[in-house]
Amino acid sequence: MEETLADSSQVNTDSMGNHIHPSAIVSPGAQLGQGIVIGPWCMVGPNVVIEDGVRLVANVVVDGHTTLGKDSVYYPFVTIGLAPQDLKYKGEPTRCVIGSRTIVREQVTIHRGTEIGSGITYIGSDCLVMVNAHIAHDCHLGDRVIIVNNVVLGGHVHIDDDARIMGSAAIHQFVRIGRAALVGGVTGVESDVIPYGSVVGNRARLVGMHWVWLKRNGVKNTELHILRNVYRTLFPRDELSNNVFEDRLLIVKEKFGQNDRVQEIIKFIEQPSRRGLVKIGRSIASSEGEE
């Protein structure tokens, strides 16, 4: 248990095999599973559920109606489930849930939901949230999402499975990030990013598809070719194109709509949105996957 800073000679072990440092404050109302490590100076509130194998390394604060999934790990100075930064919040018993095997690094803040939102802040399984990131109230992150250092997510942000948010990016409230999308570093995202899309810029602009992820996850060349045609149809480089977006979307449906990933992109585009889609920007080779 390398992440545990406690001296093993000082740690208390209970009947469930949980190792709790004597300086930690664990409320009697907290529900603890088995094989949990709670390091020095941690605080666990009365409505917290900690499932089997969770590790709180040191100086971690968990409060509210919060559930920490199996084998997840939390590093020093993380705070989870505290009240949201929303002036309309009046202490309602909203929730925060984190999935199994997710790793949350130093100084991350994750706030619980609000009653006027979904009522829950949710982070899926096998995610990695790196140093000094902030995840606001009512955010929803899917599985295997990576949030890099200093990223900030406004309230109600929805990020689908396998997305990558690079360092110091800022995501506006109510934005949707599609599955396996890539948000570049120091990018401000004010609108929705399509599944497998890649955005960069001071104000995010769509510059291609996330080809690296697609290739690493075994997508065949024939399907890559389909996705490239879909992208170029929906977002033509010719800024003088007279076709309206709805017409281009209809072409994609007719020509490529049988492909599962294309169906996913179409469904994402047709879902109601408060922010609209990120607009196309100048293409770069690394995002286009040009060879």
mmCIF file of C-alpha atoms in Angstrom:
data_model
loop_
_atom_site.group_PDB
_atom_site.id
_atom_site.type_symbol
_atom_site.label_atom_id
_atom_site.label_comp_id
_atom_site.label_asym_id
_atom_site.label_seq_id
_atom_site.Cartn_x
_atom_site.Cartn_y
_atom_site.Cartn_z
ATOM 1 C CA MET A 1 0.000 0.000 0.000
ATOM 2 C CA GLU A 2 2.542 2.521 -1.180
ATOM 3 C CA GLU A 3 0.033 5.399 -1.285
ATOM 4 C CA THR A 4 -0.561 5.197 2.478
ATOM 5 C CA LEU A 5 1.631 7.624 4.379
ATOM 6 C CA ALA A 6 0.827 6.237 7.793
ATOM 7 C CA ASP A 7 3.337 4.362 9.907
ATOM 8 C CA SER A 8 1.940 0.832 9.969
ATOM 9 C CA SER A 9 2.788 0.529 13.664
ATOM 10 C CA GLN A 10 0.322 3.347 14.424
ATOM 11 C CA VAL A 11 -2.588 2.223 12.239
ATOM 12 C CA ASN A 12 -5.706 0.750 13.859
ATOM 13 C CA THR A 13 -7.131 -2.334 12.148
ATOM 14 C CA ASP A 14 -10.809 -3.175 12.716
ATOM 15 C CA SER A 15 -12.692 -6.447 12.354
ATOM 16 C CA MET A 16 -13.363 -5.755 8.665
ATOM 17 C CA GLY A 17 -9.670 -5.514 7.874
ATOM 18 C CA ASN A 18 -9.822 -1.728 7.540
ATOM 19 C CA HIS A 19 -6.661 0.226 8.380
ATOM 20 C CA ILE A 20 -7.547 3.582 9.956
ATOM 21 C CA HIS A 21 -4.895 5.999 11.166
ATOM 22 C CA PRO A 22 -5.549 7.307 14.707
ATOM 23 C CA SER A 23 -5.485 10.915 13.500
ATOM 24 C CA ALA A 24 -8.338 10.261 11.022
ATOM 25 C CA ILE A 25 -11.874 11.320 11.989
ATOM 26 C CA VAL A 26 -14.483 8.857 10.744
ATOM 27 C CA SER A 27 -18.091 9.549 11.701
ATOM 28 C CA PRO A 28 -19.912 6.635 13.369
ATOM 29 C CA GLY A 29 -22.626 6.978 10.725
ATOM 30 C CA ALA A 30 -20.278 6.300 7.811
ATOM 31 C CA GLN A 31 -20.685 2.926 6.102
ATOM 32 C CA LEU A 32 -17.372 1.183 5.552
ATOM 33 C CA GLY A 33 -16.703 -1.889 3.442
ATOM 34 C CA GLN A 34 -13.722 -4.206 3.817
ATOM 35 C CA GLY A 35 -10.018 -3.711 3.213
ATOM 36 C CA ILE A 36 -10.229 0.096 3.353
ATOM 37 C CA VAL A 37 -7.229 2.315 4.129
ATOM 38 C CA ILE A 38 -7.897 5.699 5.725
ATOM 39 C CA GLY A 39 -4.634 7.581 6.175
ATOM 40 C CA PRO A 40 -3.584 10.370 8.529
ATOM 41 C CA TRP A 41 -5.749 13.470 8.996
ATOM 42 C CA CYS A 42 -8.607 12.271 6.812
ATOM 43 C CA MET A 43 -12.210 13.241 7.634
ATOM 44 C CA VAL A 44 -15.217 11.109 6.669
ATOM 45 C CA GLY A 45 -18.758 12.415 7.187
ATOM 46 C CA PRO A 46 -21.800 10.594 8.611
ATOM 47 C CA ASN A 47 -23.567 9.988 5.276
ATOM 48 C CA VAL A 48 -20.570 8.653 3.394
ATOM 49 C CA VAL A 49 -20.434 5.124 1.934
ATOM 50 C CA ILE A 50 -16.940 3.745 1.312
ATOM 51 C CA GLU A 51 -16.889 0.474 -0.593
ATOM 52 C CA ASP A 52 -14.319 -2.330 -0.384
ATOM 53 C CA GLY A 53 -10.670 -1.607 -1.053
ATOM 54 C CA VAL A 54 -10.893 2.204 -1.134
ATOM 55 C CA ARG A 55 -7.733 4.112 -0.124
ATOM 56 C CA LEU A 56 -7.716 7.630 1.306
ATOM 57 C CA VAL A 57 -3.990 8.378 1.304
ATOM 58 C CA ALA A 58 -3.878 11.378 3.687
ATOM 59 C CA ASN A 59 -5.666 14.680 4.378
ATOM 60 C CA VAL A 60 -8.732 13.670 2.354
ATOM 61 C CA VAL A 61 -12.138 15.148 3.243
ATOM 62 C CA VAL A 62 -15.286 13.247 2.204
ATOM 63 C CA ASP A 63 -18.668 14.649 3.183
ATOM 64 C CA GLY A 64 -22.316 14.728 2.179
ATOM 65 C CA HIS A 65 -24.278 11.796 0.749
ATOM 66 C CA THR A 66 -21.231 10.463 -1.048
ATOM 67 C CA THR A 67 -20.340 6.988 -2.291
ATOM 68 C CA LEU A 68 -16.766 5.996 -3.125
ATOM 69 C CA GLY A 69 -16.630 2.952 -5.407
ATOM 70 C CA LYS A 70 -14.548 -0.181 -4.900
ATOM 71 C CA ASP A 71 -10.752 0.080 -5.103
ATOM 72 C CA SER A 72 -10.805 3.810 -5.865
ATOM 73 C CA VAL A 73 -7.870 5.901 -4.574
ATOM 74 C CA TYR A 74 -7.774 9.484 -3.279
ATOM 75 C CA TYR A 75 -4.545 11.419 -2.771
ATOM 76 C CA PRO A 76 -3.732 14.209 -0.263
ATOM 77 C CA PHE A 77 -5.881 17.339 -0.011
ATOM 78 C CA VAL A 78 -8.737 15.993 -2.110
ATOM 79 C CA THR A 79 -12.232 17.133 -1.081
ATOM 80 C CA ILE A 80 -15.285 15.186 -2.209
ATOM 81 C CA GLY A 81 -19.000 15.739 -1.733
ATOM 82 C CA LEU A 82 -18.824 19.193 -0.171
ATOM 83 C CA ALA A 83 -21.553 21.763 -0.847
ATOM 84 C CA PRO A 84 -21.701 23.129 -4.410
ATOM 85 C CA GLN A 85 -20.618 26.668 -5.268
ATOM 86 C CA ASP A 86 -24.174 27.625 -6.186
ATOM 87 C CA LEU A 87 -26.009 30.408 -4.345
ATOM 88 C CA LYS A 88 -29.328 28.631 -4.949
ATOM 89 C CA TYR A 89 -28.173 25.609 -2.951
ATOM 90 C CA LYS A 90 -29.824 25.552 0.483
ATOM 91 C CA GLY A 91 -28.390 22.397 2.008
ATOM 92 C CA GLU A 92 -30.564 19.812 0.256
ATOM 93 C CA PRO A 93 -29.362 16.187 0.658
ATOM 94 C CA THR A 94 -27.980 15.817 -2.861
ATOM 95 C CA ARG A 95 -25.375 13.235 -3.798
ATOM 96 C CA CYS A 96 -21.908 12.537 -5.144
ATOM 97 C CA VAL A 97 -20.983 9.111 -6.534
ATOM 98 C CA ILE A 98 -17.585 7.920 -7.766
ATOM 99 C CA GLY A 99 -17.155 4.590 -9.529
ATOM 100 C CA SER A 100 -14.798 1.684 -9.018
ATOM 101 C CA ARG A 101 -11.032 1.920 -9.541
ATOM 102 C CA THR A 102 -11.119 5.647 -10.243
ATOM 103 C CA ILE A 103 -7.987 7.537 -9.163
ATOM 104 C CA VAL A 104 -8.247 11.113 -7.876
ATOM 105 C CA ARG A 105 -4.941 12.937 -7.469
ATOM 106 C CA GLU A 106 -3.830 15.753 -5.174
ATOM 107 C CA GLN A 107 -5.933 18.882 -4.515
ATOM 108 C CA VAL A 108 -8.909 17.856 -6.642
ATOM 109 C CA THR A 109 -12.322 19.237 -5.620
ATOM 110 C CA ILE A 110 -15.544 17.373 -6.488
ATOM 111 C CA HIS A 111 -18.828 18.923 -5.316
ATOM 112 C CA ARG A 112 -22.167 17.239 -4.788
ATOM 113 C CA GLY A 113 -25.197 17.920 -6.982
ATOM 114 C CA THR A 114 -28.016 20.424 -6.613
ATOM 115 C CA GLU A 115 -31.750 19.968 -6.297
ATOM 116 C CA ILE A 116 -32.462 22.082 -9.383
ATOM 117 C CA GLY A 117 -29.936 20.019 -11.360
ATOM 118 C CA SER A 118 -29.759 16.246 -11.585
ATOM 119 C CA GLY A 119 -29.256 16.003 -7.818
ATOM 120 C CA ILE A 120 -26.040 14.037 -8.272
ATOM 121 C CA THR A 121 -22.456 14.572 -9.338
ATOM 122 C CA TYR A 122 -21.314 11.317 -10.918
ATOM 123 C CA ILE A 123 -17.887 10.057 -11.972
ATOM 124 C CA GLY A 124 -17.716 6.636 -13.588
ATOM 125 C CA SER A 125 -15.298 3.745 -13.171
ATOM 126 C CA ASP A 126 -11.620 3.583 -14.182
ATOM 127 C CA CYS A 127 -11.318 7.359 -14.507
ATOM 128 C CA LEU A 128 -8.201 9.402 -13.735
ATOM 129 C CA VAL A 129 -8.603 12.919 -12.357
ATOM 130 C CA MET A 130 -5.214 14.618 -12.110
ATOM 131 C CA VAL A 131 -3.814 17.298 -9.810
ATOM 132 C CA ASN A 132 -5.811 20.450 -9.002
ATOM 133 C CA ALA A 133 -8.813 19.707 -11.224
ATOM 134 C CA HIS A 134 -12.291 20.919 -10.235
ATOM 135 C CA ILE A 135 -15.509 19.039 -11.002
ATOM 136 C CA ALA A 136 -18.547 21.159 -10.203
ATOM 137 C CA HIS A 137 -22.066 20.233 -9.116
ATOM 138 C CA ASP A 138 -24.242 18.006 -11.288
ATOM 139 C CA CYS A 139 -21.425 16.983 -13.630
ATOM 140 C CA HIS A 140 -21.629 13.511 -15.141
ATOM 141 C CA LEU A 141 -18.480 11.701 -16.286
ATOM 142 C CA GLY A 142 -18.610 8.297 -17.964
ATOM 143 C CA ASP A 143 -16.097 5.481 -17.606
ATOM 144 C CA ARG A 144 -12.371 5.716 -18.437
ATOM 145 C CA VAL A 145 -12.432 9.511 -18.672
ATOM 146 C CA ILE A 146 -9.086 11.267 -18.138
ATOM 147 C CA ILE A 147 -9.049 14.776 -16.679
ATOM 148 C CA VAL A 148 -5.545 16.290 -16.735
ATOM 149 C CA ASN A 149 -4.016 18.842 -14.313
ATOM 150 C CA ASN A 150 -5.805 22.150 -13.634
ATOM 151 C CA VAL A 151 -8.914 21.361 -15.668
ATOM 152 C CA VAL A 152 -12.097 23.096 -14.496
ATOM 153 C CA LEU A 153 -15.588 21.802 -15.243
ATOM 154 C CA GLY A 154 -18.541 24.128 -14.741
ATOM 155 C CA GLY A 155 -21.823 22.812 -13.384
ATOM 156 C CA HIS A 156 -23.931 20.293 -15.332
ATOM 157 C CA VAL A 157 -21.119 19.313 -17.726
ATOM 158 C CA HIS A 158 -21.656 15.877 -19.298
ATOM 159 C CA ILE A 159 -18.607 13.922 -20.505
ATOM 160 C CA ASP A 160 -19.098 10.540 -22.175
ATOM 161 C CA ASP A 161 -16.886 7.435 -21.887
ATOM 162 C CA ASP A 162 -13.207 7.538 -22.921
ATOM 163 C CA ALA A 163 -12.997 11.321 -23.376
ATOM 164 C CA ARG A 164 -9.671 13.083 -22.750
ATOM 165 C CA ILE A 165 -9.545 16.612 -21.317
ATOM 166 C CA MET A 166 -6.001 18.002 -21.460
ATOM 167 C CA GLY A 167 -4.299 20.313 -18.973
ATOM 168 C CA SER A 168 -5.805 23.671 -17.967
ATOM 169 C CA ALA A 169 -8.849 23.291 -20.225
ATOM 170 C CA ALA A 170 -12.010 25.028 -19.018
ATOM 171 C CA ILE A 171 -15.446 23.595 -19.826
ATOM 172 C CA HIS A 172 -18.479 25.903 -19.688
ATOM 173 C CA GLN A 173 -21.538 24.795 -17.717
ATOM 174 C CA PHE A 174 -24.046 22.573 -19.555
ATOM 175 C CA VAL A 175 -21.517 21.607 -22.240
ATOM 176 C CA ARG A 176 -21.576 18.019 -23.542
ATOM 177 C CA ILE A 177 -18.371 16.224 -24.526
ATOM 178 C CA GLY A 178 -18.993 13.165 -26.701
ATOM 179 C CA ARG A 179 -17.484 9.730 -26.340
ATOM 180 C CA ALA A 180 -13.712 9.503 -26.889
ATOM 181 C CA ALA A 181 -13.492 13.189 -27.762
ATOM 182 C CA LEU A 182 -10.238 15.090 -27.200
ATOM 183 C CA VAL A 183 -10.082 18.588 -25.698
ATOM 184 C CA GLY A 184 -6.653 20.164 -26.131
ATOM 185 C CA GLY A 185 -4.700 21.869 -23.388
ATOM 186 C CA VAL A 186 -5.563 25.451 -22.346
ATOM 187 C CA THR A 187 -8.768 25.269 -24.400
ATOM 188 C CA GLY A 188 -11.954 27.061 -23.428
ATOM 189 C CA VAL A 189 -14.961 24.961 -24.454
ATOM 190 C CA GLU A 190 -18.253 26.853 -24.687
ATOM 191 C CA SER A 191 -20.168 24.444 -26.952
ATOM 192 C CA ASP A 192 -20.699 20.708 -27.399
ATOM 193 C CA VAL A 193 -17.979 18.464 -28.836
ATOM 194 C CA ILE A 194 -19.138 15.585 -31.057
ATOM 195 C CA PRO A 195 -18.128 11.995 -30.250
ATOM 196 C CA TYR A 196 -14.566 11.268 -31.411
ATOM 197 C CA GLY A 197 -14.081 14.979 -32.161
ATOM 198 C CA SER A 198 -10.883 16.912 -31.425
ATOM 199 C CA VAL A 199 -10.981 20.567 -30.366
ATOM 200 C CA VAL A 200 -8.261 23.112 -29.571
ATOM 201 C CA GLY A 201 -7.903 26.866 -29.231
ATOM 202 C CA ASN A 202 -8.386 29.746 -26.848
ATOM 203 C CA ARG A 203 -12.047 29.325 -27.719
ATOM 204 C CA ALA A 204 -12.464 25.732 -28.830
ATOM 205 C CA ARG A 205 -12.673 24.985 -32.534
ATOM 206 C CA LEU A 206 -13.186 21.563 -34.090
ATOM 207 C CA VAL A 207 -10.006 20.570 -35.938
ATOM 208 C CA GLY A 208 -10.590 16.907 -36.738
ATOM 209 C CA MET A 209 -11.343 13.550 -35.196
ATOM 210 C CA HIS A 210 -9.536 11.860 -32.337
ATOM 211 C CA TRP A 211 -7.687 9.532 -34.712
ATOM 212 C CA VAL A 212 -5.080 8.447 -32.159
ATOM 213 C CA TRP A 213 -7.745 6.993 -29.853
ATOM 214 C CA LEU A 214 -9.593 5.358 -32.730
ATOM 215 C CA LYS A 215 -6.462 3.650 -34.073
ATOM 216 C CA ARG A 216 -5.257 2.552 -30.632
ATOM 217 C CA ASN A 217 -8.641 0.973 -29.968
ATOM 218 C CA GLY A 218 -8.556 -1.204 -33.055
ATOM 219 C CA VAL A 219 -10.822 0.683 -35.432
ATOM 220 C CA LYS A 220 -10.189 -0.720 -38.921
ATOM 221 C CA ASN A 221 -9.010 1.393 -41.847
ATOM 222 C CA THR A 222 -12.320 0.915 -43.645
ATOM 223 C CA GLU A 223 -14.205 2.455 -40.735
ATOM 224 C CA LEU A 224 -11.606 5.225 -40.349
ATOM 225 C CA HIS A 225 -12.245 6.066 -43.990
ATOM 226 C CA ILE A 226 -15.991 6.275 -43.299
ATOM 227 C CA LEU A 227 -15.441 8.551 -40.293
ATOM 228 C CA ARG A 228 -13.116 10.792 -42.301
ATOM 229 C CA ASN A 229 -15.797 11.167 -44.994
ATOM 230 C CA VAL A 230 -18.432 11.873 -42.354
ATOM 231 C CA TYR A 231 -16.289 14.581 -40.803
ATOM 232 C CA ARG A 232 -15.505 16.226 -44.139
ATOM 233 C CA THR A 233 -19.184 16.119 -45.126
ATOM 234 C CA LEU A 234 -20.465 17.625 -41.886
ATOM 235 C CA PHE A 235 -17.658 20.140 -41.511
ATOM 236 C CA PRO A 236 -16.342 21.036 -44.986
ATOM 237 C CA ARG A 237 -13.139 23.039 -45.228
ATOM 238 C CA ASP A 238 -14.738 25.248 -47.894
ATOM 239 C CA GLU A 239 -16.147 28.059 -45.775
ATOM 240 C CA LEU A 240 -18.148 29.276 -48.806
ATOM 241 C CA SER A 241 -20.179 26.061 -49.004
ATOM 242 C CA ASN A 242 -23.845 26.888 -49.597
ATOM 243 C CA ASN A 243 -25.187 23.693 -48.007
ATOM 244 C CA VAL A 244 -26.839 24.245 -44.652
ATOM 245 C CA PHE A 245 -25.816 21.920 -41.811
ATOM 246 C CA GLU A 246 -29.155 20.073 -41.780
ATOM 247 C CA ASP A 247 -28.663 19.132 -45.444
ATOM 248 C CA ARG A 248 -25.162 17.845 -44.775
ATOM 249 C CA LEU A 249 -26.454 15.829 -41.817
ATOM 250 C CA LEU A 250 -29.099 14.259 -44.063
ATOM 251 C CA ILE A 251 -26.393 13.257 -46.557
ATOM 252 C CA VAL A 252 -24.435 11.579 -43.750
ATOM 253 C CA LYS A 253 -27.529 9.678 -42.616
ATOM 254 C CA GLU A 254 -28.228 8.409 -46.113
ATOM 255 C CA LYS A 255 -24.652 7.460 -47.055
ATOM 256 C CA PHE A 256 -23.112 6.313 -43.776
ATOM 257 C CA GLY A 257 -25.996 5.895 -41.299
ATOM 258 C CA GLN A 258 -25.579 2.109 -41.010
ATOM 259 C CA ASN A 259 -22.249 2.482 -39.199
ATOM 260 C CA ASP A 260 -22.565 2.294 -35.401
ATOM 261 C CA ARG A 261 -20.106 5.105 -34.674
ATOM 262 C CA VAL A 262 -21.748 7.336 -37.250
ATOM 263 C CA GLN A 263 -25.120 6.616 -35.633
ATOM 264 C CA GLU A 264 -23.594 7.677 -32.318
ATOM 265 C CA ILE A 265 -22.429 10.993 -33.800
ATOM 266 C CA ILE A 266 -25.840 11.617 -35.409
ATOM 267 C CA LYS A 267 -27.686 10.846 -32.176
ATOM 268 C CA PHE A 268 -25.405 13.215 -30.246
ATOM 269 C CA ILE A 269 -26.003 16.036 -32.742
ATOM 270 C CA GLU A 270 -29.783 15.554 -32.685
ATOM 271 C CA GLN A 271 -30.093 15.560 -28.900
ATOM 272 C CA PRO A 272 -31.361 18.800 -27.320
ATOM 273 C CA SER A 273 -28.506 21.121 -26.377
ATOM 274 C CA ARG A 274 -28.219 24.333 -24.422
ATOM 275 C CA ARG A 275 -24.864 25.211 -25.966
ATOM 276 C CA GLY A 276 -24.895 24.171 -29.637
ATOM 277 C CA LEU A 277 -21.958 22.536 -31.428
ATOM 278 C CA VAL A 278 -18.357 23.700 -31.454
ATOM 279 C CA LYS A 279 -17.631 25.365 -34.787
ATOM 280 C CA ILE A 280 -14.972 24.134 -37.181
ATOM 281 C CA GLY A 281 -11.529 25.721 -37.065
ATOM 282 C CA ARG A 282 -8.290 25.504 -38.985
ATOM 283 C CA SER A 283 -7.207 21.888 -39.374
ATOM 284 C CA ILE A 284 -3.913 20.595 -37.988
ATOM 285 C CA ALA A 285 -2.092 17.423 -39.048
ATOM 286 C CA SER A 286 -2.003 15.830 -35.608
ATOM 287 C CA SER A 287 -5.771 15.899 -35.239
ATOM 288 C CA GLU A 288 -6.570 15.077 -38.858
ATOM 289 C CA GLY A 289 -4.332 12.035 -38.762
ATOM 290 C CA GLU A 290 -2.757 12.905 -42.081
ATOM 291 C CA GLU A 291 0.041 10.590 -43.104
#
